[in-house]
Short mmCIF file of C-alpha atoms in Angstrom, two decimals:
data_model
loop_
_atom_site.label_atom_id
_atom_site.label_comp_id
_atom_site.label_asym_id
_atom_site.label_seq_id
_atom_site.Cartn_x
_atom_site.Cartn_y
_atom_site.Cartn_z
CA UNK Q 1287 227.65 -94.62 86.39
CA UNK Q 1288 231.24 -96.06 86.36
CA UNK Q 1289 233.62 -94.32 84.06
CA UNK Q 1290 234.34 -96.21 80.82
CA UNK Q 1291 237.62 -98.29 80.83
CA UNK Q 1292 239.73 -96.95 78.21
CA UNK Q 1293 242.03 -99.39 76.21
CA UNK Q 1294 245.10 -97.20 75.69
CA UNK Q 1295 246.21 -99.40 72.74
CA UNK Q 1296 242.91 -99.11 70.95
CA UNK Q 1297 242.88 -95.39 71.73
CA UNK Q 1298 246.10 -94.72 70.20
CA UNK Q 1299 245.42 -97.00 67.24
CA UNK Q 1300 242.15 -94.83 66.58
CA UNK Q 1301 243.82 -91.49 67.11
CA UNK Q 1302 246.53 -92.45 64.44
CA UNK Q 1303 243.69 -93.56 62.01
CA UNK Q 1304 241.96 -90.14 62.46
CA UNK Q 1305 245.26 -88.38 62.06
CA UNK Q 1306 245.91 -90.33 58.89
CA UNK Q 1307 242.59 -89.26 57.52
CA UNK Q 1308 243.31 -85.73 58.28
CA UNK Q 1309 246.78 -86.04 56.65
CA UNK Q 1310 245.04 -87.43 53.56
CA UNK Q 1311 242.72 -84.46 53.36
CA UNK Q 1312 245.62 -82.12 53.52
CA UNK Q 1313 247.21 -84.24 50.78
CA UNK Q 1314 244.20 -83.75 48.54
CA UNK Q 1315 244.77 -80.07 48.47
CA UNK Q 1316 248.34 -80.81 47.55
CA UNK Q 1317 247.23 -83.04 44.75
CA UNK Q 1318 244.94 -80.44 43.37
CA UNK Q 1319 247.76 -77.84 43.47
CA UNK Q 1320 250.09 -80.18 41.81
CA UNK Q 1321 247.75 -80.77 38.97
CA UNK Q 1322 246.62 -77.24 38.31
CA UNK Q 1323 250.13 -75.95 38.42
CA UNK Q 1324 251.46 -78.64 36.11
CA UNK Q 1325 253.88 -80.06 38.58
CA UNK Q 1326 253.12 -83.69 38.00
CA UNK Q 1327 253.31 -83.54 34.34
CA UNK Q 1328 256.69 -81.65 34.59
CA UNK Q 1329 257.91 -84.62 36.64
CA UNK Q 1330 256.52 -87.37 34.43
CA UNK Q 1331 259.09 -89.34 32.70
CA UNK Q 1332 262.10 -87.25 33.50
CA UNK Q 1333 263.57 -89.35 36.37
CA UNK Q 1334 265.06 -87.78 39.40
CA UNK Q 1335 264.71 -83.94 39.54
CA UNK Q 1336 265.65 -81.28 41.99
CA UNK Q 1337 263.22 -78.89 43.48
CA UNK Q 1338 264.83 -76.10 41.69
CA UNK Q 1339 264.71 -77.95 38.31
CA UNK Q 1340 261.06 -78.69 38.76
CA UNK Q 1341 260.20 -75.18 39.76
CA UNK Q 1342 261.91 -73.93 36.55
CA UNK Q 1343 260.15 -76.49 34.38
CA UNK Q 1344 256.74 -75.58 35.79
CA UNK Q 1345 257.22 -71.85 36.10
CA UNK Q 1346 256.78 -71.74 39.90
CA UNK Q 1347 258.75 -70.42 42.94
CA UNK Q 1348 261.39 -72.96 44.07
CA UNK Q 1349 260.68 -72.58 47.77
CA UNK Q 1350 257.09 -73.33 47.50
CA UNK Q 1351 257.84 -76.29 45.21
CA UNK Q 1352 260.33 -77.76 47.68
CA UNK Q 1353 257.74 -77.81 50.36
CA UNK Q 1354 255.01 -79.28 48.08
CA UNK Q 1355 257.65 -81.92 47.18
CA UNK Q 1356 258.23 -82.91 50.79
CA UNK Q 1357 254.62 -83.31 51.39
CA UNK Q 1358 254.23 -85.48 48.34
CA UNK Q 1359 257.18 -87.60 49.45
CA UNK Q 1360 255.70 -87.98 53.01
CA UNK Q 1361 252.54 -89.16 51.52
CA UNK Q 1362 254.04 -91.63 49.15
CA UNK Q 1363 253.02 -89.64 46.08
CA UNK Q 1364 256.56 -89.07 44.90
CA UNK Q 1365 259.87 -90.82 45.66
CA UNK Q 1366 262.77 -88.93 47.57
CA UNK Q 1367 266.31 -89.69 46.79
CA UNK Q 1368 268.09 -88.36 49.92
CA UNK Q 1369 271.65 -88.93 48.51
CA UNK Q 1370 271.04 -86.59 45.52
CA UNK Q 1371 268.34 -84.48 47.10
CA UNK Q 1372 266.03 -85.22 44.29
CA UNK Q 1373 262.41 -86.28 43.76
CA UNK Q 1374 261.04 -88.64 41.30
CA UNK Q 1375 257.53 -89.46 39.86
CA UNK Q 1376 257.35 -93.30 39.11
CA UNK Q 1377 255.49 -94.63 36.08
CA UNK Q 1378 252.85 -95.96 38.38
CA UNK Q 1379 252.42 -92.45 40.03
CA UNK Q 1380 252.31 -90.89 36.74
CA UNK Q 1381 249.33 -92.89 35.55
CA UNK Q 1382 247.35 -91.78 38.50
CA UNK Q 1383 248.67 -88.09 38.84
CA UNK Q 1384 249.89 -86.91 35.48
CA UNK Q 1385 248.21 -88.69 32.59
CA UNK Q 1386 244.86 -87.09 32.02
CA UNK Q 1387 243.93 -89.79 29.61
CA UNK Q 1388 244.56 -92.64 32.14
CA UNK Q 1389 241.44 -94.32 33.50
CA UNK Q 1390 243.18 -94.08 36.82
CA UNK Q 1391 243.71 -90.29 36.81
CA UNK Q 1392 242.41 -88.83 40.04
CA UNK Q 1393 243.37 -85.27 40.66
CA UNK Q 1394 240.04 -83.77 39.37
CA UNK Q 1395 238.05 -85.96 41.89
CA UNK Q 1396 239.36 -83.73 44.70
CA UNK Q 1397 237.03 -81.07 43.48
CA UNK Q 1398 234.07 -83.00 44.87
CA UNK Q 1399 235.20 -82.74 48.58
CA UNK Q 1400 236.17 -79.29 47.92
CA UNK Q 1401 232.58 -78.50 46.94
CA UNK Q 1402 231.31 -80.48 49.96
CA UNK Q 1403 233.37 -78.17 52.19
CA UNK Q 1404 232.18 -75.08 50.52
CA UNK Q 1405 228.52 -76.28 50.87
CA UNK Q 1406 228.75 -77.17 54.44
CA UNK Q 1407 226.18 -74.62 55.64
CA UNK Q 1408 223.68 -76.08 53.12
CA UNK Q 1409 224.25 -79.48 54.42
CA UNK Q 1410 223.93 -78.52 58.03
CA UNK Q 1411 220.51 -76.86 57.22
CA UNK Q 1412 219.47 -80.01 55.37
CA UNK Q 1413 220.36 -82.23 58.34
CA UNK Q 1414 218.36 -79.98 60.73
CA UNK Q 1415 215.23 -79.57 58.54
CA UNK Q 1416 215.15 -82.66 56.53
CA UNK Q 1417 215.04 -80.66 53.33
CA UNK Q 1418 216.96 -81.37 50.27
CA UNK Q 1419 219.78 -79.63 48.36
CA UNK Q 1420 219.39 -79.95 44.58
CA UNK Q 1421 222.49 -80.80 42.34
CA UNK Q 1422 222.42 -77.47 40.73
CA UNK Q 1423 222.54 -75.55 44.19
CA UNK Q 1424 226.05 -77.04 44.96
CA UNK Q 1425 229.25 -75.24 44.22
CA UNK Q 1426 230.25 -75.73 40.51
CA UNK Q 1427 233.20 -77.68 41.53
CA UNK Q 1428 230.92 -80.60 42.25
CA UNK Q 1429 229.64 -81.05 38.76
CA UNK Q 1430 233.12 -80.59 37.22
CA UNK Q 1431 234.70 -83.03 39.75
CA UNK Q 1432 232.02 -85.74 39.23
CA UNK Q 1433 232.21 -85.42 35.42
CA UNK Q 1434 235.92 -85.70 35.51
CA UNK Q 1435 236.00 -88.53 37.95
CA UNK Q 1436 233.82 -90.76 35.80
CA UNK Q 1437 234.86 -89.62 32.42
CA UNK Q 1438 238.06 -91.57 32.15
CA UNK Q 1439 236.62 -94.72 33.70
CA UNK Q 1440 233.87 -94.53 31.07
CA UNK Q 1441 236.31 -93.92 28.41
CA UNK Q 1442 238.31 -97.08 29.29
CA UNK Q 1443 235.31 -99.33 29.83
CA UNK Q 1444 232.07 -98.22 28.30
CA UNK Q 1445 232.60 -99.10 24.54
CA UNK Q 1446 235.08 -101.86 24.85
CA UNK Q 1447 233.71 -103.77 27.86
CA UNK Q 1448 230.26 -102.57 29.11
CA UNK Q 1449 228.34 -102.34 25.98
CA UNK Q 1450 229.65 -105.72 24.66
CA UNK Q 1451 228.54 -107.30 27.97
CA UNK Q 1452 224.83 -106.57 27.06
CA UNK Q 1453 223.16 -109.17 24.94
CA UNK Q 1454 223.00 -108.01 21.30
CA UNK Q 1455 223.47 -104.18 21.89
CA UNK Q 1456 226.61 -103.66 20.02
CA UNK Q 1457 225.11 -105.20 16.86
CA UNK Q 1458 222.00 -103.02 17.25
CA UNK Q 1459 224.16 -99.92 17.77
CA UNK Q 1460 226.02 -100.73 14.57
CA UNK Q 1461 222.98 -101.07 12.66
CA UNK Q 1462 221.56 -97.85 14.05
CA UNK Q 1463 219.07 -97.27 17.01
CA UNK Q 1464 217.87 -94.44 19.16
CA UNK Q 1465 219.62 -94.19 22.43
CA UNK Q 1466 218.64 -92.07 25.46
CA UNK Q 1467 221.33 -91.07 27.96
CA UNK Q 1468 219.32 -90.08 30.98
CA UNK Q 1469 220.90 -87.83 33.48
CA UNK Q 1470 223.74 -87.34 31.13
CA UNK Q 1471 225.57 -84.54 33.03
CA UNK Q 1472 228.46 -83.18 30.95
CA UNK Q 1473 227.73 -85.73 28.25
CA UNK Q 1474 230.94 -87.73 28.28
CA UNK Q 1475 229.15 -91.04 28.10
CA UNK Q 1476 226.92 -89.81 25.33
CA UNK Q 1477 229.85 -88.52 23.31
CA UNK Q 1478 231.88 -91.78 23.69
CA UNK Q 1479 229.00 -93.80 22.42
CA UNK Q 1480 228.16 -91.45 19.58
CA UNK Q 1481 231.74 -91.37 18.37
CA UNK Q 1482 231.86 -95.25 18.43
CA UNK Q 1483 228.45 -95.93 16.74
CA UNK Q 1484 227.84 -93.28 13.98
CA UNK Q 1485 224.79 -94.94 12.63
CA UNK Q 1486 222.87 -94.66 15.94
CA UNK Q 1487 221.19 -91.43 17.28
CA UNK Q 1488 222.06 -90.31 20.67
CA UNK Q 1489 219.94 -88.01 22.89
CA UNK Q 1490 221.39 -86.81 26.28
CA UNK Q 1491 218.94 -85.47 28.84
CA UNK Q 1492 219.52 -83.84 32.17
CA UNK Q 1493 217.58 -81.56 34.42
CA UNK Q 1494 220.60 -79.31 35.06
CA UNK Q 1495 220.75 -76.64 32.43
CA UNK Q 1496 224.39 -75.79 33.06
CA UNK Q 1497 225.48 -79.44 32.58
CA UNK Q 1498 223.50 -79.56 29.29
CA UNK Q 1499 225.38 -76.56 28.01
CA UNK Q 1500 228.63 -78.13 28.86
CA UNK Q 1501 227.64 -81.51 27.15
CA UNK Q 1502 226.87 -79.44 23.97
CA UNK Q 1503 230.35 -77.98 24.12
CA UNK Q 1504 231.95 -81.48 24.71
CA UNK Q 1505 229.97 -82.75 21.63
CA UNK Q 1506 231.15 -79.87 19.44
CA UNK Q 1507 234.73 -80.37 20.58
CA UNK Q 1508 234.46 -83.93 19.51
CA UNK Q 1509 233.23 -82.97 16.09
CA UNK Q 1510 229.80 -84.66 16.51
CA UNK Q 1511 226.97 -83.44 14.36
CA UNK Q 1512 223.32 -84.26 14.02
CA UNK Q 1513 223.71 -87.79 15.40
CA UNK Q 1514 223.92 -86.50 19.00
CA UNK Q 1515 221.70 -83.90 20.79
CA UNK Q 1516 221.38 -82.69 24.43
CA UNK Q 1517 218.17 -81.26 26.07
CA UNK Q 1518 217.01 -80.17 29.47
CA UNK Q 1519 214.59 -82.79 30.65
CA UNK Q 1520 213.69 -84.78 33.74
CA UNK Q 1521 213.88 -88.66 33.93
CA UNK Q 1522 210.04 -88.67 33.55
CA UNK Q 1523 209.40 -86.39 30.63
CA UNK Q 1524 212.01 -86.69 27.87
CA UNK Q 1525 210.82 -87.23 24.27
CA UNK Q 1526 209.59 -90.73 23.32
CA UNK Q 1527 211.82 -92.02 20.41
CA UNK Q 1528 211.16 -95.78 20.90
CA UNK Q 1529 214.69 -96.10 22.24
CA UNK Q 1530 216.56 -99.37 21.66
CA UNK Q 1531 218.76 -98.49 24.62
CA UNK Q 1532 218.26 -96.26 27.59
CA UNK Q 1533 221.11 -95.54 29.81
CA UNK Q 1534 221.25 -94.31 33.45
CA UNK Q 1535 224.98 -93.69 34.25
CA UNK Q 1536 225.47 -93.12 37.97
CA UNK Q 1537 222.41 -91.16 38.36
CA UNK Q 1538 219.26 -93.33 39.13
CA UNK Q 1539 220.18 -93.31 42.88
CA UNK Q 1540 220.10 -89.45 42.87
CA UNK Q 1541 216.49 -89.34 41.68
CA UNK Q 1542 213.48 -88.48 43.91
CA UNK Q 1543 211.43 -91.27 42.46
CA UNK Q 1544 213.59 -93.94 40.68
CA UNK Q 1545 210.54 -96.25 40.33
CA UNK Q 1546 208.83 -93.47 38.21
CA UNK Q 1547 211.97 -93.00 36.21
CA UNK Q 1548 212.14 -96.82 35.41
CA UNK Q 1549 208.38 -96.89 34.61
CA UNK Q 1550 208.85 -94.05 32.13
CA UNK Q 1551 211.72 -95.83 30.65
CA UNK Q 1552 209.52 -98.87 30.14
CA UNK Q 1553 207.03 -96.72 28.47
CA UNK Q 1554 209.48 -95.09 25.88
CA UNK Q 1555 211.55 -98.16 25.25
CA UNK Q 1556 211.39 -100.14 22.03
CA UNK Q 1557 209.49 -103.52 22.40
CA UNK Q 1558 212.96 -105.35 22.18
CA UNK Q 1559 214.84 -102.45 23.98
CA UNK Q 1560 217.25 -102.57 26.82
CA UNK Q 1561 218.03 -100.43 29.84
CA UNK Q 1562 221.75 -100.19 30.82
CA UNK Q 1563 221.96 -99.24 34.49
CA UNK Q 1564 225.37 -98.18 35.82
CA UNK Q 1565 225.48 -97.52 39.56
CA UNK Q 1566 228.24 -97.14 42.23
CA UNK Q 1567 229.51 -100.54 43.24
CA UNK Q 1568 227.80 -101.69 46.38
CA UNK Q 1569 226.90 -104.90 48.09
CA UNK Q 1570 223.47 -105.44 49.42
CA UNK Q 1571 224.25 -105.09 53.24
CA UNK Q 1572 225.89 -102.29 55.00
CA UNK Q 1573 228.41 -104.50 56.71
CA UNK Q 1574 229.66 -105.81 53.33
CA UNK Q 1575 230.33 -102.06 52.26
CA UNK Q 1576 232.66 -101.04 55.09
CA UNK Q 1577 235.60 -100.31 52.79
CA UNK Q 1578 237.46 -97.27 51.66
CA UNK Q 1579 235.32 -97.13 48.36
CA UNK Q 1580 232.07 -97.69 50.46
CA UNK Q 1581 233.18 -94.80 52.87
CA UNK Q 1582 233.70 -92.44 49.94
CA UNK Q 1583 230.31 -93.40 48.29
CA UNK Q 1584 228.43 -93.15 51.67
CA UNK Q 1585 230.02 -89.74 52.45
CA UNK Q 1586 229.06 -88.41 48.88
CA UNK Q 1587 225.66 -89.88 49.28
CA UNK Q 1588 225.17 -88.09 52.62
CA UNK Q 1589 225.82 -84.64 51.24
CA UNK Q 1590 225.03 -84.84 47.45
CA UNK Q 1591 222.93 -88.07 46.40
CA UNK Q 1592 220.42 -88.25 49.13
CA UNK Q 1593 220.24 -84.49 49.37
CA UNK Q 1594 219.26 -84.22 45.62
CA UNK Q 1595 216.76 -87.08 45.78
CA UNK Q 1596 215.02 -85.32 48.84
CA UNK Q 1597 214.92 -82.12 46.88
CA UNK Q 1598 213.05 -83.89 44.15
CA UNK Q 1599 210.32 -85.17 46.61
CA UNK Q 1600 212.17 -88.25 48.04
CA UNK Q 1601 209.57 -90.95 47.11
CA UNK Q 1602 212.44 -93.46 47.41
CA UNK Q 1603 216.01 -92.27 48.52
CA UNK Q 1604 218.22 -94.98 47.35
CA UNK Q 1605 221.52 -93.38 48.22
CA UNK Q 1606 224.81 -94.19 46.55
CA UNK Q 1607 225.22 -97.65 48.04
CA UNK Q 1608 221.77 -99.09 47.19
CA UNK Q 1609 223.00 -102.49 46.14
CA UNK Q 1610 221.85 -104.76 43.30
CA UNK Q 1611 218.85 -106.23 45.24
CA UNK Q 1612 217.32 -102.91 45.96
CA UNK Q 1613 217.96 -101.73 42.29
CA UNK Q 1614 216.33 -104.81 41.02
CA UNK Q 1615 213.26 -104.19 43.05
CA UNK Q 1616 213.00 -100.66 41.53
CA UNK Q 1617 212.73 -102.17 38.09
CA UNK Q 1618 210.46 -105.00 39.06
CA UNK Q 1619 208.12 -102.51 40.67
CA UNK Q 1620 208.37 -100.56 37.27
CA UNK Q 1621 207.23 -103.60 35.20
CA UNK Q 1622 210.52 -105.12 34.16
CA UNK Q 1623 211.10 -108.83 34.57
CA UNK Q 1624 214.76 -109.48 33.45
CA UNK Q 1625 217.49 -107.96 35.47
CA UNK Q 1626 221.12 -109.16 35.52
CA UNK Q 1627 224.64 -107.95 36.52
CA UNK Q 1628 226.49 -107.71 33.20
CA UNK Q 1629 229.84 -106.46 34.52
CA UNK Q 1630 231.49 -104.71 37.51
CA UNK Q 1631 234.41 -102.78 38.30
CA UNK Q 1632 235.77 -101.59 41.90
CA UNK Q 1633 233.72 -98.60 41.28
CA UNK Q 1634 230.63 -99.59 39.48
CA UNK Q 1635 227.85 -102.19 38.83
CA UNK Q 1636 226.75 -102.56 35.22
CA UNK Q 1637 223.29 -103.98 35.10
CA UNK Q 1638 221.17 -105.03 32.03
CA UNK Q 1639 217.38 -104.81 32.31
CA UNK Q 1640 214.75 -105.83 30.03
CA UNK Q 1641 210.94 -106.31 29.91
#
């Protein structure tokens, strides 16, 4: 066979793309260090600062801090002022890197790829055998990273935007209904709703016991009482309370039998009840999802989402980029007839489902 003809320009362009990705991976380690050491917070709002001043403010060794700052400047994560030999965290950078209440805060999300690397041997084995890897079998940084990644987005959007986008739900919540948060994880979504609607009763369910323990701690820290509870349960066997609202926050695609989960929701839903389905943003066709966000979700789906669904039997392995059409089919197959997109963000689809 003739040797392939190499386009040198395309080769160099692709090599630089690969090196850029490698550089970003190195940068993620730096972001995690900066967050855990308090370096970003020490820079926020103070203007230009020297490496020595920052080291003193954060209680770190100056030589390490200078090298870290240079890495940050090279990546565009801080600004460098050559004339004064100082570094500065802009207000925009601070919203992403220093403000833990910002919906754009991202450092905790780097715990997810850290867990993916740590669990590489399990993923290799899964690829070779076709077996699954359950959520609870991953390194604990996965659960913490995912919960933190979604928490601030939920805090910014769930109560003020997403729930009002559902027909009549806010009024029902204000009057008082039973709500199931299925696959609640650390319970951030449950807690947010319970604080906003004290007349309603909120029940969080998850199959991962450690996550339920953390959810209970989060509820206690929020000062919530009898109006919220958390129990270990699967998506097909949680107690029937004739729920006015059943929520699936970024979890249906992880389930081994999403149709069974939807069918069970139909069984325990009040006659006029609503299902709120929040899923990773995706179009219906692969070629429409070839973007940085799509790449992130496909990668997580490879090692986490599909792996867990397979561990549960894998009747239908949706993956994290299922798309609205495939999600609608799940609920139609479960007996629902009304399905619409209520809202969306660059990271999520918010879907309303009714009988």
